Amino acid sequence: MNVLLILIPVALFLGAIGLGAFVWSLKSGQFDDLDGAAERILMDDDEDEVIT
C-alpha cells in the first residue's frame, strides 16, 4: 500500500509531461496539414522533368 504513495505522483507527473508534449505539438503546428503527406505520395514528380 505504501508503494501507491510513490506510483500515483509518478503517474501524474508522466501524464503531465505527455499532455505538455501534446499541447506543444499542437501549438508548433505539427497537426496542421494531415492530408498533405498522404496526397504528396500520390503525385507524379516525373512530369516536371524535361528529358532532352
mmCIF file of C-alpha atoms in Angstrom:
data_model
loop_
_atom_site.group_PDB
_atom_site.id
_atom_site.type_symbol
_atom_site.label_atom_id
_atom_site.label_comp_id
_atom_site.label_asym_id
_atom_site.label_seq_id
_atom_site.Cartn_x
_atom_site.Cartn_y
_atom_site.Cartn_z
ATOM 1 C CA MET A 1 0.000 0.000 0.000
ATOM 2 C CA ASN A 2 2.924 2.320 0.628
ATOM 3 C CA VAL A 3 4.047 1.887 -2.963
ATOM 4 C CA LEU A 4 0.923 3.781 -4.083
ATOM 5 C CA LEU A 5 2.319 6.881 -2.383
ATOM 6 C CA ILE A 6 5.134 6.760 -4.934
ATOM 7 C CA LEU A 7 3.347 5.402 -8.008
ATOM 8 C CA ILE A 8 0.426 7.851 -8.069
ATOM 9 C CA PRO A 9 2.585 11.029 -8.138
ATOM 10 C CA VAL A 10 4.919 9.425 -10.695
ATOM 11 C CA ALA A 11 1.957 8.531 -12.921
ATOM 12 C CA LEU A 12 0.532 12.047 -12.602
ATOM 13 C CA PHE A 13 3.922 13.560 -13.418
ATOM 14 C CA LEU A 14 4.373 11.387 -16.520
ATOM 15 C CA GLY A 15 0.822 12.175 -17.614
ATOM 16 C CA ALA A 16 1.509 15.896 -17.246
ATOM 17 C CA ILE A 17 4.656 15.533 -19.345
ATOM 18 C CA GLY A 18 2.677 13.721 -22.063
ATOM 19 C CA LEU A 19 -0.050 16.353 -22.010
ATOM 20 C CA GLY A 20 2.546 19.114 -22.184
ATOM 21 C CA ALA A 21 4.209 17.469 -25.188
ATOM 22 C CA PHE A 22 0.843 17.151 -26.927
ATOM 23 C CA VAL A 23 -0.049 20.803 -26.307
ATOM 24 C CA TRP A 24 3.402 21.867 -27.505
ATOM 25 C CA SER A 25 2.991 19.876 -30.716
ATOM 26 C CA LEU A 26 -0.416 21.477 -31.311
ATOM 27 C CA LYS A 27 0.996 24.981 -30.842
ATOM 28 C CA SER A 28 4.031 24.314 -33.043
ATOM 29 C CA GLY A 29 1.869 23.227 -35.985
ATOM 30 C CA GLN A 30 2.618 19.507 -36.113
ATOM 31 C CA PHE A 31 -1.017 18.673 -36.949
ATOM 32 C CA ASP A 32 -1.792 21.491 -39.382
ATOM 33 C CA ASP A 33 -1.552 19.525 -42.652
ATOM 34 C CA LEU A 34 -2.651 15.943 -42.042
ATOM 35 C CA ASP A 35 -3.611 15.209 -45.661
ATOM 36 C CA GLY A 36 -0.573 16.787 -47.302
ATOM 37 C CA ALA A 37 1.826 13.881 -46.856
ATOM 38 C CA ALA A 38 -0.820 11.353 -47.847
ATOM 39 C CA GLU A 39 -1.590 13.206 -51.064
ATOM 40 C CA ARG A 40 2.029 14.103 -51.823
ATOM 41 C CA ILE A 41 2.966 10.449 -52.204
ATOM 42 C CA LEU A 42 0.378 10.053 -54.989
ATOM 43 C CA MET A 43 1.684 12.940 -57.112
ATOM 44 C CA ASP A 44 3.880 12.047 -60.054
ATOM 45 C CA ASP A 45 7.034 14.149 -59.948
ATOM 46 C CA ASP A 46 8.344 12.712 -63.205
ATOM 47 C CA GLU A 47 6.145 15.047 -65.263
ATOM 48 C CA ASP A 48 8.157 18.056 -64.155
ATOM 49 C CA GLU A 49 11.442 16.697 -65.502
ATOM 50 C CA VAL A 50 12.336 17.527 -69.100
ATOM 51 C CA ILE A 51 14.276 14.822 -70.885
ATOM 52 C CA THR A 52 16.448 16.088 -73.743
#
